[in-house]
PDB file of C-alpha atoms in Angstrom:
ATOM      1  CA  UNK V   1     -37.783  60.216 -20.417  1.00  0.00           C
ATOM      2  CA  UNK V   2     -38.370  57.879 -17.521  1.00  0.00           C
ATOM      3  CA  UNK V   3     -40.017  58.426 -14.196  1.00  0.00           C
ATOM      4  CA  UNK V   4     -39.202  57.927 -10.554  1.00  0.00           C
ATOM      5  CA  UNK V   5     -41.011  55.068  -8.960  1.00  0.00           C
ATOM      6  CA  UNK V   6     -43.254  55.703  -5.983  1.00  0.00           C
ATOM      7  CA  UNK V   7     -41.061  56.266  -2.935  1.00  0.00           C
ATOM      8  CA  UNK V   8     -40.993  56.952   0.759  1.00  0.00           C
ATOM      9  CA  UNK V   9     -40.165  60.415   2.066  1.00  0.00           C
ATOM     10  CA  UNK V  10     -39.519  60.968   5.753  1.00  0.00           C
ATOM     11  CA  UNK V  11     -38.562  63.576   8.335  1.00  0.00           C
ATOM     12  CA  UNK V  12     -41.012  66.059   9.828  1.00  0.00           C
ATOM     13  CA  UNK V  13     -39.938  69.153   7.854  1.00  0.00           C
ATOM     14  CA  UNK V  14     -40.120  67.475   4.453  1.00  0.00           C
ATOM     15  CA  UNK V  15     -43.280  65.606   5.440  1.00  0.00           C
ATOM     16  CA  UNK V  16     -45.048  68.864   6.365  1.00  0.00           C
ATOM     17  CA  UNK V  17     -43.855  70.527   3.139  1.00  0.00           C
ATOM     18  CA  UNK V  18     -45.310  67.698   1.071  1.00  0.00           C
ATOM     19  CA  UNK V  19     -48.692  67.478   2.787  1.00  0.00           C
ATOM     20  CA  UNK V  20     -49.095  71.253   2.627  1.00  0.00           C
ATOM     21  CA  UNK V  21     -48.071  71.795  -0.991  1.00  0.00           C
ATOM     22  CA  UNK V  22     -48.496  68.439  -2.746  1.00  0.00           C
ATOM     23  CA  UNK V  23     -51.474  66.683  -1.207  1.00  0.00           C
ATOM     24  CA  UNK V  24     -52.347  64.906  -4.434  1.00  0.00           C
ATOM     25  CA  UNK V  25     -48.935  63.253  -4.617  1.00  0.00           C
ATOM     26  CA  UNK V  26     -49.361  61.520  -1.248  1.00  0.00           C
ATOM     27  CA  UNK V  27     -50.470  57.895  -1.572  1.00  0.00           C
ATOM     28  CA  UNK V  28     -50.108  56.682   2.033  1.00  0.00           C
ATOM     29  CA  UNK V  29     -49.144  58.347   5.322  1.00  0.00           C
ATOM     30  CA  UNK V  30     -47.183  56.396   7.938  1.00  0.00           C
ATOM     31  CA  UNK V  31     -47.138  57.691  11.514  1.00  0.00           C
ATOM     32  CA  UNK V  32     -44.745  56.259  14.091  1.00  0.00           C
ATOM     33  CA  UNK V  33     -45.580  58.749  16.836  1.00  0.00           C
ATOM     34  CA  UNK V  34     -48.538  60.617  18.241  1.00  0.00           C
ATOM     35  CA  UNK V  35     -49.155  64.176  17.061  1.00  0.00           C
ATOM     36  CA  UNK V  36     -51.408  66.972  18.277  1.00  0.00           C
ATOM     37  CA  UNK V  37     -54.987  67.295  17.087  1.00  0.00           C
ATOM     38  CA  UNK V  38     -54.298  70.248  14.793  1.00  0.00           C
ATOM     39  CA  UNK V  39     -51.524  68.434  12.932  1.00  0.00           C
ATOM     40  CA  UNK V  40     -53.487  65.187  12.774  1.00  0.00           C
ATOM     41  CA  UNK V  41     -56.436  67.087  11.325  1.00  0.00           C
ATOM     42  CA  UNK V  42     -54.092  68.514   8.673  1.00  0.00           C
ATOM     43  CA  UNK V  43     -52.840  65.025   7.855  1.00  0.00           C
ATOM     44  CA  UNK V  44     -56.395  63.685   7.601  1.00  0.00           C
ATOM     45  CA  UNK V  45     -57.155  66.540   5.200  1.00  0.00           C
ATOM     46  CA  UNK V  46     -54.668  65.127   2.724  1.00  0.00           C
ATOM     47  CA  UNK V  47     -57.177  62.389   1.989  1.00  0.00           C
ATOM     48  CA  UNK V  48     -54.651  59.552   1.860  1.00  0.00           C
ATOM     49  CA  UNK V  49     -54.793  56.380   3.942  1.00  0.00           C
ATOM     50  CA  UNK V  50     -53.064  56.753   7.332  1.00  0.00           C
ATOM     51  CA  UNK V  51     -51.216  53.790   8.789  1.00  0.00           C
ATOM     52  CA  UNK V  52     -49.816  53.568  12.299  1.00  0.00           C
ATOM     53  CA  UNK V  53     -46.448  51.794  12.375  1.00  0.00           C
ATOM     54  CA  UNK V  54     -43.994  50.934  15.118  1.00  0.00           C
ATOM     55  CA  UNK V  55     -40.477  52.347  15.157  1.00  0.00           C
ATOM     56  CA  UNK V  56     -38.973  49.177  13.697  1.00  0.00           C
ATOM     57  CA  UNK V  57     -41.267  49.361  10.656  1.00  0.00           C
ATOM     58  CA  UNK V  58     -40.633  53.108  10.312  1.00  0.00           C
ATOM     59  CA  UNK V  59     -36.873  52.544  10.419  1.00  0.00           C
ATOM     60  CA  UNK V  60     -37.199  49.936   7.698  1.00  0.00           C
ATOM     61  CA  UNK V  61     -39.284  52.268   5.511  1.00  0.00           C
ATOM     62  CA  UNK V  62     -36.739  55.069   6.001  1.00  0.00           C
ATOM     63  CA  UNK V  63     -33.793  52.708   5.446  1.00  0.00           C
ATOM     64  CA  UNK V  64     -32.406  53.731   8.817  1.00  0.00           C
ATOM     65  CA  UNK V  65     -32.865  57.472   8.242  1.00  0.00           C
ATOM     66  CA  UNK V  66     -34.075  59.932  10.866  1.00  0.00           C
ATOM     67  CA  UNK V  67     -37.805  59.739  10.160  1.00  0.00           C
ATOM     68  CA  UNK V  68     -38.918  61.607  13.337  1.00  0.00           C
ATOM     69  CA  UNK V  69     -42.120  59.584  13.248  1.00  0.00           C
ATOM     70  CA  UNK V  70     -43.437  61.081   9.989  1.00  0.00           C
ATOM     71  CA  UNK V  71     -43.281  59.221   6.673  1.00  0.00           C
ATOM     72  CA  UNK V  72     -45.291  59.136   3.456  1.00  0.00           C
ATOM     73  CA  UNK V  73     -45.356  57.186   0.227  1.00  0.00           C
ATOM     74  CA  UNK V  74     -45.484  59.686  -2.636  1.00  0.00           C
ATOM     75  CA  UNK V  75     -46.060  59.249  -6.325  1.00  0.00           C
ATOM     76  CA  UNK V  76     -43.553  59.580  -9.114  1.00  0.00           C
ATOM     77  CA  UNK V  77     -42.009  62.704 -10.555  1.00  0.00           C
ATOM     78  CA  UNK V  78     -42.414  63.391 -14.242  1.00  0.00           C
ATOM     79  CA  UNK V  79     -39.730  65.106 -16.274  1.00  0.00           C
ATOM     80  CA  UNK V  80     -41.006  67.673 -18.752  1.00  0.00           C
ATOM     81  CA  UNK V  81     -39.228  69.209 -21.693  1.00  0.00           C
ATOM     82  CA  UNK V  82     -37.599  72.550 -21.054  1.00  0.00           C
ATOM     83  CA  UNK V  83     -35.211  74.915 -22.816  1.00  0.00           C
ATOM     84  CA  UNK V  84     -32.452  74.469 -20.244  1.00  0.00           C
ATOM     85  CA  UNK V  85     -31.809  71.233 -18.416  1.00  0.00           C
ATOM     86  CA  UNK V  86     -28.924  69.930 -16.346  1.00  0.00           C
ATOM     87  CA  UNK V  87     -27.735  66.361 -16.838  1.00  0.00           C
ATOM     88  CA  UNK V  88     -25.876  64.879 -13.874  1.00  0.00           C
ATOM     89  CA  UNK V  89     -23.843  62.075 -15.388  1.00  0.00           C
ATOM     90  CA  UNK V  90     -22.368  59.581 -12.969  1.00  0.00           C
ATOM     91  CA  UNK V  91     -22.830  61.650  -9.816  1.00  0.00           C
ATOM     92  CA  UNK V  92     -23.549  59.516  -6.770  1.00  0.00           C
ATOM     93  CA  UNK V  93     -23.194  61.872  -3.808  1.00  0.00           C
ATOM     94  CA  UNK V  94     -26.753  62.798  -2.814  1.00  0.00           C
ATOM     95  CA  UNK V  95     -25.465  65.893  -1.020  1.00  0.00           C
ATOM     96  CA  UNK V  96     -23.985  67.281  -4.231  1.00  0.00           C
ATOM     97  CA  UNK V  97     -27.039  66.277  -6.248  1.00  0.00           C
ATOM     98  CA  UNK V  98     -29.365  67.882  -3.713  1.00  0.00           C
ATOM     99  CA  UNK V  99     -27.323  71.089  -3.761  1.00  0.00           C
ATOM    100  CA  UNK V 100     -27.481  71.175  -7.571  1.00  0.00           C
ATOM    101  CA  UNK V 101     -31.256  70.676  -7.498  1.00  0.00           C
ATOM    102  CA  UNK V 102     -31.589  73.578  -5.036  1.00  0.00           C
ATOM    103  CA  UNK V 103     -29.473  75.788  -7.290  1.00  0.00           C
ATOM    104  CA  UNK V 104     -31.393  74.723 -10.389  1.00  0.00           C
ATOM    105  CA  UNK V 105     -34.655  75.734  -8.748  1.00  0.00           C
ATOM    106  CA  UNK V 106     -33.291  78.972  -7.294  1.00  0.00           C
ATOM    107  CA  UNK V 107     -31.676  80.196 -10.535  1.00  0.00           C
ATOM    108  CA  UNK V 108     -34.304  78.988 -12.983  1.00  0.00           C
ATOM    109  CA  UNK V 109     -32.897  75.896 -14.669  1.00  0.00           C
ATOM    110  CA  UNK V 110     -35.838  74.106 -16.267  1.00  0.00           C
ATOM    111  CA  UNK V 111     -35.098  70.603 -15.041  1.00  0.00           C
ATOM    112  CA  UNK V 112     -32.551  68.079 -13.851  1.00  0.00           C
ATOM    113  CA  UNK V 113     -31.880  64.631 -15.304  1.00  0.00           C
ATOM    114  CA  UNK V 114     -29.819  62.207 -13.246  1.00  0.00           C
ATOM    115  CA  UNK V 115     -28.062  59.459 -15.183  1.00  0.00           C
ATOM    116  CA  UNK V 116     -27.688  56.563 -12.748  1.00  0.00           C
ATOM    117  CA  UNK V 117     -28.812  52.981 -12.280  1.00  0.00           C
ATOM    118  CA  UNK V 118     -29.364  53.096  -8.543  1.00  0.00           C
ATOM    119  CA  UNK V 119     -29.899  56.263  -6.581  1.00  0.00           C
ATOM    120  CA  UNK V 120     -31.352  56.981  -3.155  1.00  0.00           C
ATOM    121  CA  UNK V 121     -33.859  59.565  -4.330  1.00  0.00           C
ATOM    122  CA  UNK V 122     -35.154  59.928  -0.808  1.00  0.00           C
ATOM    123  CA  UNK V 123     -31.719  61.235   0.141  1.00  0.00           C
ATOM    124  CA  UNK V 124     -31.747  63.690  -2.756  1.00  0.00           C
ATOM    125  CA  UNK V 125     -35.129  64.981  -1.618  1.00  0.00           C
ATOM    126  CA  UNK V 126     -33.801  65.629   1.856  1.00  0.00           C
ATOM    127  CA  UNK V 127     -30.517  67.141   0.626  1.00  0.00           C
ATOM    128  CA  UNK V 128     -32.411  69.458  -1.702  1.00  0.00           C
ATOM    129  CA  UNK V 129     -34.553  70.740   1.203  1.00  0.00           C
ATOM    130  CA  UNK V 130     -37.634  69.811  -0.810  1.00  0.00           C
ATOM    131  CA  UNK V 131     -36.540  71.686  -3.953  1.00  0.00           C
ATOM    132  CA  UNK V 132     -36.737  68.390  -5.847  1.00  0.00           C
ATOM    133  CA  UNK V 133     -40.503  68.775  -5.564  1.00  0.00           C
ATOM    134  CA  UNK V 134     -40.351  72.198  -7.160  1.00  0.00           C
ATOM    135  CA  UNK V 135     -38.078  71.193 -10.034  1.00  0.00           C
ATOM    136  CA  UNK V 136     -38.804  68.945 -13.007  1.00  0.00           C
ATOM    137  CA  UNK V 137     -36.556  65.971 -12.399  1.00  0.00           C
ATOM    138  CA  UNK V 138     -36.008  62.562 -13.983  1.00  0.00           C
ATOM    139  CA  UNK V 139     -33.860  59.491 -13.563  1.00  0.00           C
ATOM    140  CA  UNK V 140     -32.528  57.643 -16.612  1.00  0.00           C
ATOM    141  CA  UNK V 141     -30.130  54.734 -17.005  1.00  0.00           C
ATOM    142  CA  UNK V 142     -29.007  55.109 -20.613  1.00  0.00           C
ATOM    143  CA  UNK V 143     -27.304  58.493 -20.773  1.00  0.00           C
ATOM    144  CA  UNK V 144     -25.983  58.173 -24.320  1.00  0.00           C
ATOM    145  CA  UNK V 145     -29.446  57.459 -25.692  1.00  0.00           C
ATOM    146  CA  UNK V 146     -30.734  60.425 -23.712  1.00  0.00           C
ATOM    147  CA  UNK V 147     -28.190  62.722 -25.399  1.00  0.00           C
ATOM    148  CA  UNK V 148     -29.279  61.411 -28.797  1.00  0.00           C
ATOM    149  CA  UNK V 149     -32.926  62.078 -27.980  1.00  0.00           C
ATOM    150  CA  UNK V 150     -32.171  65.597 -26.806  1.00  0.00           C
ATOM    151  CA  UNK V 151     -30.268  66.364 -29.997  1.00  0.00           C
ATOM    152  CA  UNK V 152     -33.224  65.153 -32.037  1.00  0.00           C
ATOM    153  CA  UNK V 153     -35.538  67.655 -30.328  1.00  0.00           C
ATOM    154  CA  UNK V 154     -33.196  70.592 -30.803  1.00  0.00           C
ATOM    155  CA  UNK V 155     -30.973  70.670 -27.747  1.00  0.00           C
ATOM    156  CA  UNK V 156     -27.312  71.610 -28.006  1.00  0.00           C
ATOM    157  CA  UNK V 157     -25.168  69.523 -25.685  1.00  0.00           C
ATOM    158  CA  UNK V 158     -22.578  71.327 -23.564  1.00  0.00           C
ATOM    159  CA  UNK V 159     -20.255  69.006 -21.648  1.00  0.00           C
ATOM    160  CA  UNK V 160     -18.141  70.278 -18.777  1.00  0.00           C
ATOM    161  CA  UNK V 161     -14.467  69.370 -18.499  1.00  0.00           C
ATOM    162  CA  UNK V 162     -11.216  70.936 -17.372  1.00  0.00           C
ATOM    163  CA  UNK V 163      -9.557  72.535 -20.339  1.00  0.00           C
ATOM    164  CA  UNK V 164     -12.884  73.283 -21.991  1.00  0.00           C
ATOM    165  CA  UNK V 165     -13.645  76.648 -23.527  1.00  0.00           C
ATOM    166  CA  UNK V 166     -14.111  79.370 -20.917  1.00  0.00           C
ATOM    167  CA  UNK V 167     -17.856  79.492 -20.241  1.00  0.00           C
ATOM    168  CA  UNK V 168     -17.802  83.289 -20.291  1.00  0.00           C
ATOM    169  CA  UNK V 169     -16.656  83.159 -23.901  1.00  0.00           C
ATOM    170  CA  UNK V 170     -19.295  80.672 -25.025  1.00  0.00           C
ATOM    171  CA  UNK V 171     -22.439  81.786 -26.837  1.00  0.00           C
ATOM    172  CA  UNK V 172     -25.019  79.332 -25.535  1.00  0.00           C
ATOM    173  CA  UNK V 173     -27.783  78.072 -27.781  1.00  0.00           C
ATOM    174  CA  UNK V 174     -31.502  78.618 -27.194  1.00  0.00           C
ATOM    175  CA  UNK V 175     -31.977  75.009 -26.020  1.00  0.00           C
ATOM    176  CA  UNK V 176     -29.208  73.968 -23.645  1.00  0.00           C
ATOM    177  CA  UNK V 177     -28.388  70.609 -22.079  1.00  0.00           C
ATOM    178  CA  UNK V 178     -25.516  71.089 -19.618  1.00  0.00           C
ATOM    179  CA  UNK V 179     -23.772  67.827 -18.742  1.00  0.00           C
ATOM    180  CA  UNK V 180     -21.950  67.671 -15.407  1.00  0.00           C
ATOM    181  CA  UNK V 181     -19.690  64.726 -14.527  1.00  0.00           C
ATOM    182  CA  UNK V 182     -18.408  63.442 -11.222  1.00  0.00           C
ATOM    183  CA  UNK V 183     -15.494  65.220  -9.600  1.00  0.00           C
ATOM    184  CA  UNK V 184     -13.348  62.115  -9.482  1.00  0.00           C
ATOM    185  CA  UNK V 185     -13.826  60.645 -12.949  1.00  0.00           C
ATOM    186  CA  UNK V 186     -15.306  63.466 -14.970  1.00  0.00           C
ATOM    187  CA  UNK V 187     -17.213  62.597 -18.133  1.00  0.00           C
ATOM    188  CA  UNK V 188     -16.568  59.506 -20.221  1.00  0.00           C
ATOM    189  CA  UNK V 189     -15.001  60.102 -23.625  1.00  0.00           C
ATOM    190  CA  UNK V 190     -18.169  58.759 -25.301  1.00  0.00           C
ATOM    191  CA  UNK V 191     -20.162  61.529 -23.618  1.00  0.00           C
ATOM    192  CA  UNK V 192     -17.636  64.146 -24.685  1.00  0.00           C
ATOM    193  CA  UNK V 193     -17.765  62.801 -28.240  1.00  0.00           C
ATOM    194  CA  UNK V 194     -21.544  63.266 -28.377  1.00  0.00           C
ATOM    195  CA  UNK V 195     -21.329  66.821 -27.076  1.00  0.00           C
ATOM    196  CA  UNK V 196     -21.511  69.876 -29.315  1.00  0.00           C
ATOM    197  CA  UNK V 197     -19.158  71.920 -27.176  1.00  0.00           C
ATOM    198  CA  UNK V 198     -16.936  71.379 -24.146  1.00  0.00           C
ATOM    199  CA  UNK V 199     -16.963  74.173 -21.605  1.00  0.00           C
ATOM    200  CA  UNK V 200     -15.012  74.921 -18.464  1.00  0.00           C
ATOM    201  CA  UNK V 201     -14.503  77.569 -15.818  1.00  0.00           C
ATOM    202  CA  UNK V 202     -11.378  79.671 -15.933  1.00  0.00           C
ATOM    203  CA  UNK V 203      -9.720  79.685 -12.532  1.00  0.00           C
ATOM    204  CA  UNK V 204      -6.895  81.621 -10.971  1.00  0.00           C
ATOM    205  CA  UNK V 205      -4.172  80.980  -8.393  1.00  0.00           C
ATOM    206  CA  UNK V 206      -3.291  77.645 -10.016  1.00  0.00           C
ATOM    207  CA  UNK V 207      -6.507  76.060  -8.756  1.00  0.00           C
ATOM    208  CA  UNK V 208      -7.588  73.146 -10.917  1.00  0.00           C
ATOM    209  CA  UNK V 209     -11.108  72.157  -9.854  1.00  0.00           C
ATOM    210  CA  UNK V 210     -14.285  73.114  -8.018  1.00  0.00           C
ATOM    211  CA  UNK V 211     -16.896  71.092  -6.202  1.00  0.00           C
ATOM    212  CA  UNK V 212     -19.411  70.003  -8.834  1.00  0.00           C
ATOM    213  CA  UNK V 213     -22.301  71.848  -7.164  1.00  0.00           C
ATOM    214  CA  UNK V 214     -20.262  75.077  -7.047  1.00  0.00           C
ATOM    215  CA  UNK V 215     -19.286  74.652 -10.693  1.00  0.00           C
ATOM    216  CA  UNK V 216     -22.912  74.079 -11.648  1.00  0.00           C
ATOM    217  CA  UNK V 217     -23.998  77.260  -9.858  1.00  0.00           C
ATOM    218  CA  UNK V 218     -21.463  79.312 -11.828  1.00  0.00           C
ATOM    219  CA  UNK V 219     -22.399  77.779 -15.173  1.00  0.00           C
ATOM    220  CA  UNK V 220     -26.131  77.911 -14.477  1.00  0.00           C
ATOM    221  CA  UNK V 221     -25.947  81.631 -13.714  1.00  0.00           C
ATOM    222  CA  UNK V 222     -23.874  82.197 -16.850  1.00  0.00           C
ATOM    223  CA  UNK V 223     -26.364  80.372 -19.082  1.00  0.00           C
ATOM    224  CA  UNK V 224     -29.489  81.970 -17.625  1.00  0.00           C
ATOM    225  CA  UNK V 225     -28.086  85.496 -17.493  1.00  0.00           C
ATOM    226  CA  UNK V 226     -26.165  85.427 -20.764  1.00  0.00           C
TER     227      UNK V 226
END
């Protein structure tokens, strides 16, 4: 599996969460505003270089995001093997991805793999309210090769699609890779072809779809509490 490159996180709440819980991951601190002595002492205690930057530089580092004067360069995430992982295939909305990461952490999914070529991971971090730092997470570009690798190490691939077998009737394997596609396009037929089983959520009142993060929450609970 691949790794996230070093990246910039920003925003006071996330910044404080990182320096309190993940000091060793902080490579450089960037401050664009003055802070009180107690907070500055806490920042110094991280042990990373501290650089003062003007607002223009801070805006550039945060790509225009609301940095609130607090930014940090943090090291990569590493994805570790688990017995239950979620694969987000083709999702681009960082809000949905962040919500899925929060759910994965809250319900006990072992990790999240995002199949994408370009993704604003900083946005995912913020949307996940920091849960991305609590969850094993990885970014890969070649999703089909990933599925092959997972099969080779014993995972059973469950793809989600409308018309799939009702998840409440599925007997999930010991090692589960749950593949979620985008709401608009769903999963490519090549992904479905590599899957061991196609699952769906039975709905009532002639409703045909759910937001992908809501669907993930339902399936995640089903798999973990089977």
